[in-house]
Short mmCIF file of C-alpha atoms and ligand atoms in Angstrom, two decimals:
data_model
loop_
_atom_site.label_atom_id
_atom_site.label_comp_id
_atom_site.label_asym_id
_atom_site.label_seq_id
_atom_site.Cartn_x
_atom_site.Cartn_y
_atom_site.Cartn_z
CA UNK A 1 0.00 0.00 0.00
CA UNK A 2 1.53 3.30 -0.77
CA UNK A 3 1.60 6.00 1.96
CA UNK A 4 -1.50 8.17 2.11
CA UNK A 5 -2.97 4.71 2.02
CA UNK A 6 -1.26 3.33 5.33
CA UNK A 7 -1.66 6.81 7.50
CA UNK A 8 -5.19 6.64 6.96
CA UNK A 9 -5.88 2.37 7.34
CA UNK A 10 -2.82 0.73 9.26
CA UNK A 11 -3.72 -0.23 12.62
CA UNK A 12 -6.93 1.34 12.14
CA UNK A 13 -8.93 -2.15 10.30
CA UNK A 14 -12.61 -1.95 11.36
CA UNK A 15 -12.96 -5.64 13.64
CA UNK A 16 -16.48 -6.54 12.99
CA UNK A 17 -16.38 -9.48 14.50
CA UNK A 18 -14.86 -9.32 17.77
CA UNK A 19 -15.73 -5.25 18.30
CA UNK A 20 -18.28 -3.00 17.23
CA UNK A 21 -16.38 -2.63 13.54
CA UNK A 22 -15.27 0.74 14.67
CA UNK A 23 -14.18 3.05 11.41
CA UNK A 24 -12.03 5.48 14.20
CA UNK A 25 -9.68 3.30 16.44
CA UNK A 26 -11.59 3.67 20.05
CA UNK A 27 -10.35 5.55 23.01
CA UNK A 28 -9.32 2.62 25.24
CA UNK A 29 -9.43 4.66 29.04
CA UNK A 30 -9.04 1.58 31.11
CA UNK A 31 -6.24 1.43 32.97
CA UNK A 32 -6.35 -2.19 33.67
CA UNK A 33 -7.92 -5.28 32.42
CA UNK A 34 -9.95 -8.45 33.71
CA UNK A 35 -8.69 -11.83 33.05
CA UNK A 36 -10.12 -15.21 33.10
CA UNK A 37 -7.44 -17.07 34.22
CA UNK A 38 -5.15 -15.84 36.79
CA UNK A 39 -1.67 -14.80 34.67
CA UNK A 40 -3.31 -15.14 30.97
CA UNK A 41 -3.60 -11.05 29.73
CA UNK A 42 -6.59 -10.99 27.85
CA UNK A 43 -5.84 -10.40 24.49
CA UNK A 44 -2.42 -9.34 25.09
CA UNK A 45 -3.55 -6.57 27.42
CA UNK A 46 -3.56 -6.85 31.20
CA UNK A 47 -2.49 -2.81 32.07
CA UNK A 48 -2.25 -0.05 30.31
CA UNK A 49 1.56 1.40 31.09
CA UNK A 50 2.17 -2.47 29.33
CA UNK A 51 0.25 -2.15 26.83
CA UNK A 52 -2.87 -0.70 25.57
CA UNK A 53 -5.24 -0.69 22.84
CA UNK A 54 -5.54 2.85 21.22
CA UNK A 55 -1.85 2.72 21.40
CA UNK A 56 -1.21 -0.43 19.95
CA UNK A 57 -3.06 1.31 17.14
CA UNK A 58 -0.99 3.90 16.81
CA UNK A 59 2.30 1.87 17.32
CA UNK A 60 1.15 0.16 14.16
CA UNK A 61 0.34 2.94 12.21
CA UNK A 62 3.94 4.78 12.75
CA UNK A 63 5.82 1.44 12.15
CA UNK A 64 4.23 1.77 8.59
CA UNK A 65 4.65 5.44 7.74
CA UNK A 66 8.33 4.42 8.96
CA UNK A 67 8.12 1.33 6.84
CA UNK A 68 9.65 -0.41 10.16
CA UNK A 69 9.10 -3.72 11.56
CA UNK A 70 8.30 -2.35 14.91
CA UNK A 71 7.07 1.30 16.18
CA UNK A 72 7.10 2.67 19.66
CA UNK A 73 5.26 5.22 21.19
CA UNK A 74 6.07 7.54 24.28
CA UNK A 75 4.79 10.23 26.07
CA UNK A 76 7.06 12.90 24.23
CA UNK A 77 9.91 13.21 21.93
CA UNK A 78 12.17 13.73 25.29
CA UNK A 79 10.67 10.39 26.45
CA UNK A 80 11.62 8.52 24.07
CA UNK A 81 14.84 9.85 23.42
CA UNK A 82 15.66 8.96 27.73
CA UNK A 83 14.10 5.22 26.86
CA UNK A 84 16.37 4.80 24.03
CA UNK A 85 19.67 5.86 26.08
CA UNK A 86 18.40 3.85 28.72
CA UNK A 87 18.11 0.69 26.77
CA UNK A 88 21.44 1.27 24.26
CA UNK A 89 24.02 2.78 26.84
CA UNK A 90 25.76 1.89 29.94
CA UNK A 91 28.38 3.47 31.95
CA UNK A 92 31.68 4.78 29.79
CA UNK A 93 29.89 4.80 27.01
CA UNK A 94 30.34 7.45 24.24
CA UNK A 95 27.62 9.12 22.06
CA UNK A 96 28.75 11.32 18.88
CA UNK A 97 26.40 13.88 17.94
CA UNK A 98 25.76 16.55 15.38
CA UNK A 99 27.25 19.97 16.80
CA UNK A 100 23.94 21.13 16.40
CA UNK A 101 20.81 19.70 17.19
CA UNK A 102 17.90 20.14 18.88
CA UNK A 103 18.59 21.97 22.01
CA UNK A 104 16.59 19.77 24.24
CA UNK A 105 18.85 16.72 23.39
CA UNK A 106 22.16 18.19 23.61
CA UNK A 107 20.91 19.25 27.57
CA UNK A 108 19.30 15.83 27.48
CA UNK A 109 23.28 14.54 26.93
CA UNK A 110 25.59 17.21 28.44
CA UNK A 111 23.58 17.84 31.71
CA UNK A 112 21.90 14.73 32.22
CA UNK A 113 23.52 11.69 30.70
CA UNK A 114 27.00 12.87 31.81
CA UNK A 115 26.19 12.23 35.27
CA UNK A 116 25.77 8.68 34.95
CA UNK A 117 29.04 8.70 33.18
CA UNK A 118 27.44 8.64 29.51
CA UNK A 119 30.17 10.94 27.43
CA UNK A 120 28.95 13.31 24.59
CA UNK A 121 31.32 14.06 21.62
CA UNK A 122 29.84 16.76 19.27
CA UNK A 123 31.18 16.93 15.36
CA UNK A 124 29.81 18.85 12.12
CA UNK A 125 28.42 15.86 10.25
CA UNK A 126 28.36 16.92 7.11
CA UNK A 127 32.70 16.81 6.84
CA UNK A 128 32.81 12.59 7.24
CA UNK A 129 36.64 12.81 7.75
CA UNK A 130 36.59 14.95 10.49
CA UNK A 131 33.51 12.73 11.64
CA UNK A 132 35.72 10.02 11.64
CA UNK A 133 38.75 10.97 13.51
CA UNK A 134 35.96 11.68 16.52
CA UNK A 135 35.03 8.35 17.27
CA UNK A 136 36.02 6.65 20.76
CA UNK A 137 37.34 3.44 21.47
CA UNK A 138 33.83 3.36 23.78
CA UNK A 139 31.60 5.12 21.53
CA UNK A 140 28.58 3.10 21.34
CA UNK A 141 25.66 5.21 19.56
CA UNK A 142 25.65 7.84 16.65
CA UNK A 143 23.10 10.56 16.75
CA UNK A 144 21.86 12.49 13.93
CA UNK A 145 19.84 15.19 12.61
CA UNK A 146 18.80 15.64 9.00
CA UNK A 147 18.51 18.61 8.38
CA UNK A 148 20.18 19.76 11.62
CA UNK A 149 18.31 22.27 14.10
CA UNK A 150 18.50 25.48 13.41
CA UNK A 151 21.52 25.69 10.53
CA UNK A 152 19.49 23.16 8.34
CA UNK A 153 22.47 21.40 7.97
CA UNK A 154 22.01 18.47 5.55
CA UNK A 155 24.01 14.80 6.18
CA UNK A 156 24.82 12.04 4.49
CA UNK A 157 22.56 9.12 6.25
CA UNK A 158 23.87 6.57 4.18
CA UNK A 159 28.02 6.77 4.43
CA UNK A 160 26.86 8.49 8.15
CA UNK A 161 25.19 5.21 8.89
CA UNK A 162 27.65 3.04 7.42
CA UNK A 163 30.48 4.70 8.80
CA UNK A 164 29.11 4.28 12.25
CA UNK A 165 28.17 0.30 11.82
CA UNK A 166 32.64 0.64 10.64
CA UNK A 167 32.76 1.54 14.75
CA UNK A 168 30.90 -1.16 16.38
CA UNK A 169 28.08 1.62 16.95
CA UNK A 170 23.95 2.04 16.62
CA UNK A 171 22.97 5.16 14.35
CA UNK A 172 19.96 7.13 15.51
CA UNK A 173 18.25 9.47 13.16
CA UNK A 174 15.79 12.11 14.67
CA UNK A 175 13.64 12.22 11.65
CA UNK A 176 11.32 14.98 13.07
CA UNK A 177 12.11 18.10 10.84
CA UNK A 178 11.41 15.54 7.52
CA UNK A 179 8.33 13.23 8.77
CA UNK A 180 7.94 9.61 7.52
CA UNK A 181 6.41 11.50 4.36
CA UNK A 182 10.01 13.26 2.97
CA UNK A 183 12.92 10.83 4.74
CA UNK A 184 12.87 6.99 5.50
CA UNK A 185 16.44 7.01 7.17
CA UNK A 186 15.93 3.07 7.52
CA UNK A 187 16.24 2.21 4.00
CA UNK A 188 19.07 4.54 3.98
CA UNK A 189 20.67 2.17 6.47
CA UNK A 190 20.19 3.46 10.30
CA UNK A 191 19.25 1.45 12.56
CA UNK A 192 16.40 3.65 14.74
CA UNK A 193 14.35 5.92 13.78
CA UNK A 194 12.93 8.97 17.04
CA UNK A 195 10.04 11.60 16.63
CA UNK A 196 8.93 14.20 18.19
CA UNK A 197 5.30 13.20 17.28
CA UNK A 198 4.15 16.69 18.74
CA UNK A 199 5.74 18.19 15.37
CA UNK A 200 4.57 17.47 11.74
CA UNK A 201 3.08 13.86 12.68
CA UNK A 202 0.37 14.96 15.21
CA UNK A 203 1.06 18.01 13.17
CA UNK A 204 -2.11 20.51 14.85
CA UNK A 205 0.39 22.20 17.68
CA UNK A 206 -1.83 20.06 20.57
CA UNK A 207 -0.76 16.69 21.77
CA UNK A 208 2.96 15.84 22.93
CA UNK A 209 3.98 12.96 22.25
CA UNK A 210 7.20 10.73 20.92
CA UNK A 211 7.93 7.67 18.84
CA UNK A 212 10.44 5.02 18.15
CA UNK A 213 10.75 2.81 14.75
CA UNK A 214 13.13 0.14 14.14
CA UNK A 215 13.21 -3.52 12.54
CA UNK A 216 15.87 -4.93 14.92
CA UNK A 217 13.66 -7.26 16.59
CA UNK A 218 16.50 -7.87 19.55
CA UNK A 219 16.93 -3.91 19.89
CA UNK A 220 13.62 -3.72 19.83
CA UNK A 221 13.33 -6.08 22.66
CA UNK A 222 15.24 -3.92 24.69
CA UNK A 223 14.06 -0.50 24.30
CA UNK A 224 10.06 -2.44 24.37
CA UNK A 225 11.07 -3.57 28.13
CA UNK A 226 12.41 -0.24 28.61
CA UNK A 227 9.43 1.25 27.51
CA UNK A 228 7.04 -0.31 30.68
CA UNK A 229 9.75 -0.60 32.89
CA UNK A 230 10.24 3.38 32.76
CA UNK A 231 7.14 4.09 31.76
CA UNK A 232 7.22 7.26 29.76
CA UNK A 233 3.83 6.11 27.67
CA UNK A 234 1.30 8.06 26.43
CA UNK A 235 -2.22 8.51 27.16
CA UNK A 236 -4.97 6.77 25.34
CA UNK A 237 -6.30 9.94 24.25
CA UNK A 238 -2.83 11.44 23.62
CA UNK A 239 -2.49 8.53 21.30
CA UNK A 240 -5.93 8.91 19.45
CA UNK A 241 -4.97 12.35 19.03
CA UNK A 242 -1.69 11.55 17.51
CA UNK A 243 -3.20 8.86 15.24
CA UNK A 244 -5.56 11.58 13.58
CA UNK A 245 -3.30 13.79 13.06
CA UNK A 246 -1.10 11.56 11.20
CA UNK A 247 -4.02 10.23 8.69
CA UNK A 248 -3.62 13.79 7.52
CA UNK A 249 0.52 13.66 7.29
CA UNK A 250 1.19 13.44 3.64
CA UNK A 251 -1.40 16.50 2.70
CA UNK A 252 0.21 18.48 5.32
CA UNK A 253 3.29 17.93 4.15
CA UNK A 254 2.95 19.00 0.78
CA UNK A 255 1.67 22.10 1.50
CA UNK A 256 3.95 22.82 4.54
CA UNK A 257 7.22 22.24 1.58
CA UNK A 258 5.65 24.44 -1.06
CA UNK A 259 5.21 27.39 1.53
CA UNK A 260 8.54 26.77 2.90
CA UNK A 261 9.87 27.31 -0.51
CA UNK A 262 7.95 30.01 -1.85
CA UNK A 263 9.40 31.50 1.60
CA UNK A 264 12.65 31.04 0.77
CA UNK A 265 13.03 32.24 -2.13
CA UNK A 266 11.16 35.13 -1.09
CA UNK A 267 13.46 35.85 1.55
CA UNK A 268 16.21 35.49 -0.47
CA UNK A 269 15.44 37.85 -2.55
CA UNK A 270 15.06 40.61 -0.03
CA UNK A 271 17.87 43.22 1.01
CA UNK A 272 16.65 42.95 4.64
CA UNK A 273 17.92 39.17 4.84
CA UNK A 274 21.50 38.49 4.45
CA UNK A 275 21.07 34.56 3.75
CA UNK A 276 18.70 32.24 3.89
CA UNK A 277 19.32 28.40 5.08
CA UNK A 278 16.61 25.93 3.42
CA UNK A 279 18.14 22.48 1.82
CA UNK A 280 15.64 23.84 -1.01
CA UNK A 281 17.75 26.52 -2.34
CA UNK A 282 20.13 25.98 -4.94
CA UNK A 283 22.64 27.88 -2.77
CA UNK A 284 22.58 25.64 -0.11
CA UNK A 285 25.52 23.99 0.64
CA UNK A 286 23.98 20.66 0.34
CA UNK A 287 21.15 21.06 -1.81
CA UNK A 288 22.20 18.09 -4.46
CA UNK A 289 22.23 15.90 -1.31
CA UNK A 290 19.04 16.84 0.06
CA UNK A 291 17.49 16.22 -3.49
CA UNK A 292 18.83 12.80 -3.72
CA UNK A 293 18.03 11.64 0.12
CA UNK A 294 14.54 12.88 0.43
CA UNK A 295 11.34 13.14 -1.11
CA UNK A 296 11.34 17.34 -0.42
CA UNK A 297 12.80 19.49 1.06
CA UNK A 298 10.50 20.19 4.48
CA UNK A 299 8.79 22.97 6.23
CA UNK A 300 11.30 24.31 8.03
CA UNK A 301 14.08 27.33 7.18
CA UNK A 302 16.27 29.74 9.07
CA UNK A 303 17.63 32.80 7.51
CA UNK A 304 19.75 35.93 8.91
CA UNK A 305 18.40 39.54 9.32
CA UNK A 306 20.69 41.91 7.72
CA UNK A 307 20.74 44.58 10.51
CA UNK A 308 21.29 44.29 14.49
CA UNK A 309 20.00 41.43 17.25
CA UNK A 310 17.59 44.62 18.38
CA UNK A 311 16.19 44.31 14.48
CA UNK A 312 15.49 40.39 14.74
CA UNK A 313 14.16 41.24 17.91
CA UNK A 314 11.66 43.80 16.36
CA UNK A 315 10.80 42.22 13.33
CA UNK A 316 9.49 38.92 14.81
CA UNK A 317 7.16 41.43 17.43
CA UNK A 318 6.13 42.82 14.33
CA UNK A 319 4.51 39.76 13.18
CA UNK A 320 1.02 39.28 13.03
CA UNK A 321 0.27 36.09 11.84
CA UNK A 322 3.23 34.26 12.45
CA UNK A 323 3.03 33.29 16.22
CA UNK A 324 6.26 33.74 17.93
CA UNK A 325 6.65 30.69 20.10
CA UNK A 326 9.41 27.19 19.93
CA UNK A 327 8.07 24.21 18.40
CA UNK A 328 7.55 23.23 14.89
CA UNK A 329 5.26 21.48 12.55
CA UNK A 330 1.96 22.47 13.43
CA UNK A 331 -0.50 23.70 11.07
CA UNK A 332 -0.02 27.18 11.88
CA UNK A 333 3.52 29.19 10.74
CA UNK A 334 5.81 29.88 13.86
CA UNK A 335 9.21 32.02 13.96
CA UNK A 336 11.79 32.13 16.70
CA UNK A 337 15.19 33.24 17.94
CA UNK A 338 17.09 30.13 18.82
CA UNK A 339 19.46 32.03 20.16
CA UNK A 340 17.03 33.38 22.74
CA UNK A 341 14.16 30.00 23.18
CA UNK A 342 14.78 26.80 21.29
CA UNK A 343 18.84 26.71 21.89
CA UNK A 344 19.31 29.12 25.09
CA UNK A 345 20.61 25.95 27.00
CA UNK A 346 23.51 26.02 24.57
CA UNK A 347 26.06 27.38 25.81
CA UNK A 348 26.47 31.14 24.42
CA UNK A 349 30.98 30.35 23.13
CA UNK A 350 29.78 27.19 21.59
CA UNK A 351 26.44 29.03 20.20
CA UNK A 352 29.08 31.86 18.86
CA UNK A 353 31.35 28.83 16.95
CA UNK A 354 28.19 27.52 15.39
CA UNK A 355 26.77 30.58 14.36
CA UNK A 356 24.00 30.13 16.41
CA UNK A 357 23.69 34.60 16.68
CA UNK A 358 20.54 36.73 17.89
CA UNK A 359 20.15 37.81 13.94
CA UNK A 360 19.16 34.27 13.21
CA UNK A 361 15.57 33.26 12.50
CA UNK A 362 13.75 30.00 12.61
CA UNK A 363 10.92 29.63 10.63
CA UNK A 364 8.04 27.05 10.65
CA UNK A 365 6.01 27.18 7.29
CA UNK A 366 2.51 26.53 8.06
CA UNK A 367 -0.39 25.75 5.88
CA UNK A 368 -2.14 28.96 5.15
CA UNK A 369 -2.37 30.73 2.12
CA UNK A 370 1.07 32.00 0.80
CA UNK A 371 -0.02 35.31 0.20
CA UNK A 372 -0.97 36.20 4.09
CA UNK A 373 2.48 34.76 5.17
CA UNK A 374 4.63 37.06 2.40
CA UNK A 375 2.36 39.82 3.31
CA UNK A 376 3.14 39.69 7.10
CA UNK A 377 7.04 39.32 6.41
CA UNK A 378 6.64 42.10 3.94
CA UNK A 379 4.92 44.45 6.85
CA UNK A 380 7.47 43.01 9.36
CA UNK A 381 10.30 44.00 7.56
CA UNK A 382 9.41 47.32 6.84
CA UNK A 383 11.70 50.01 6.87
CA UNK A 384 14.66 47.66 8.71
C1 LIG B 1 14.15 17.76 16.42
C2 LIG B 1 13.51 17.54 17.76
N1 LIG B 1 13.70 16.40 18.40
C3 LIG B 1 13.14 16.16 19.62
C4 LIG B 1 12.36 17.11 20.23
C5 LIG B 1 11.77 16.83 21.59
O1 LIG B 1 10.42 16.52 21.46
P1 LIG B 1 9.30 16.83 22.58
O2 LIG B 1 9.19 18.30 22.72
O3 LIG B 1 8.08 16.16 22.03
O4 LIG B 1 9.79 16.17 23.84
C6 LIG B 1 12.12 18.32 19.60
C7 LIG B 1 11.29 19.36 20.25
O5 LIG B 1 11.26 20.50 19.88
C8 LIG B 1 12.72 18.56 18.33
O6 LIG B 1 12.55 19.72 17.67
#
């Protein structure tokens, strides 16, 4: 089945037999389940932090976007990213991770990880040499971003992937910016797949929620015990919510990458904007590798004001319709500072070596109309 096919049916089959031959997967609430036989779960299910229906549902449906064996869910994108590290890494283990990434996993790593003496080694993925010469005798799990949060960086998932299996080590790809819909980093040869579900998949900017996809059935062993045993689940409605949003994923998507390039462009045209960072652009550094890796090019840009900090500062008040708040991938077009929200747990020498400034801009294309977003840049940038 191809994809709009599978976010609308998998793990959603009407059971007229055995249930009520439900269209909608149900909202299971119960927290716990009756047996018949002391020990025997009926059906599989005996509580809910184990296992429960709705979720199972949606489990199913995000292994197929991913096109993995197995799918995952958790409570956020944070919670699964702790489950994962919890099941792949023990004591004097090293992780190598793209120099910059989402904010909330570099803390997740430097501040948290570190104190159970998990070591974090951060390289620009996109120069595999230099990626090489970074790896540890003990360095047990690769971590990447594709495009990379907020320079849009673009890697190589393939020789990224295969160089890490060289090492002994597991490569992770946090596939949120793309969605199942643009990047399948599995056939491209990593081993897990993590979303931040609350992004483009839920996609409406109202649930949290994170996933997991892999076809490793003994890794998936582990992080599946992991999963009860720390418990960082989802609720059933949480889950339902998530579901519908995805059914929806590939429509989104289109609309979210042909904004996000009318955007560009636009903003690359402008005096106002010194450059403009979107894997879209034929001036991005890596925009013949982005072509051949995905299916688009995403929703998501960054660019550089021309002027001062104080005119980023003013020109995303300015905005009307573009709500100035973190997060990503929701129907509606958000900007932000990284500098200032998204990566202010970076610390502000290594933000500075990055170029990580207060002049640059992240930008999540929404779905409206194209003509209401250019219009509210256009007033925004007015006279800077
Ligand atoms: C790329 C990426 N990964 C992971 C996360 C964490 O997800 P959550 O906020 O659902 O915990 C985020 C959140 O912004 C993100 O942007």
């Amino acid at each position: 089945m191809k994809f709009a096919t599978r976010a609308i049916h998998s793990g959603e089959e009407p059971d007229c037999r055995n249930g009520f031959g439900d269209v909608v997967s149900p909202i299971h609430m119960s927290t716990t389940y009756a047996s018949t036989e002391p020990g025997r779960a009926t059906r599989g299910y005996d509580y809910t932090r184990t296992a429960n229906p709705t979720r199972t549902a949606l489990e199913t449906k995000l292994a197929s976007l991913e096109g993995a064996k197995h799918g995952l869910a958790f409570a956020s994108g944070l919670a699964a990213e702790t489950t994962l590290f919890l099941s792949l890494l023990k004591r004097g283990d090293n992780v190598l991770a793209a120099e910059d990434l989402y904010g909330g996993t570099r803390r997740l790593l430097v501040n948290v990880l570190s104190g159970f003496g998990i070591s974090t080694t951060f390289a620009d993925f996109t120069d595999p040499d230099a990626l090489r010469s970074k790896f540890r005798k003990k360095t047990a799990l690769l971590w990447m971003e594709s495009p990379s949060n907020p320079l849009m960086k673009v890697s190589d998932i393939r020789l990224i992937s295969e160089i890490a299996h060289e090492h002994g080590a597991i490569s992770v790809v946090d596939n949120t910016f793309m969605s199942p819909f643009l990047q399948h980093p599995l056939k491209l040869g990593a081993d897990i797949v993590l979303h931040s579900t609350t992004k483009y998949i839920a996609g409406h900017s109202d649930v949290l929620g994170g996933a997991v996809m892999l076809s490793d059935d003994a890794l998936f062993e582990r992080i599946h015990f992991n999963q009860n045993a720390a418990g960082a689940v989802p609720s059933p409605f949480d889950s339902f919510l998530v579901m519908r949003g995805a059914k929806t994923l590939h429509l989104r998507m289109q609309r979210h990458c042909e904004n996000a390039a009318e955007l560009a462009s636009f903003l690359e045209e402008r005096k106002e904007i010194s450059h403009v960072l979107y894997p879209g652009l034929e001036s991005h550094p890596q925009h013949r590798l982005a072509s051949r890796q995905a299916d688009g090019f995403g929703g998501m840009l960054s660019f550089e004001i021309s002027g001062s900090e104080a005119d980023a500062r003013k020109f995303v008040r300015r905005l009307k319709l573009f709500a100035l708040a973190e997060s990503l991938g929701g129907v509606e077009s958000l900007i932000e500072i990284p500098a200032l929200m998204t990566h202010a747990s970076v610390p502000e020498s290594e933000r500075r070596r990055l170029g990580i400034n207060g002049r640059l801009i992240r930008l999540s294309a929404g779905i409206e109309d194209i003509d209401d977003l250019k219009d509210d840049l256009l007033q925004a940038l007015k006279g800077m």
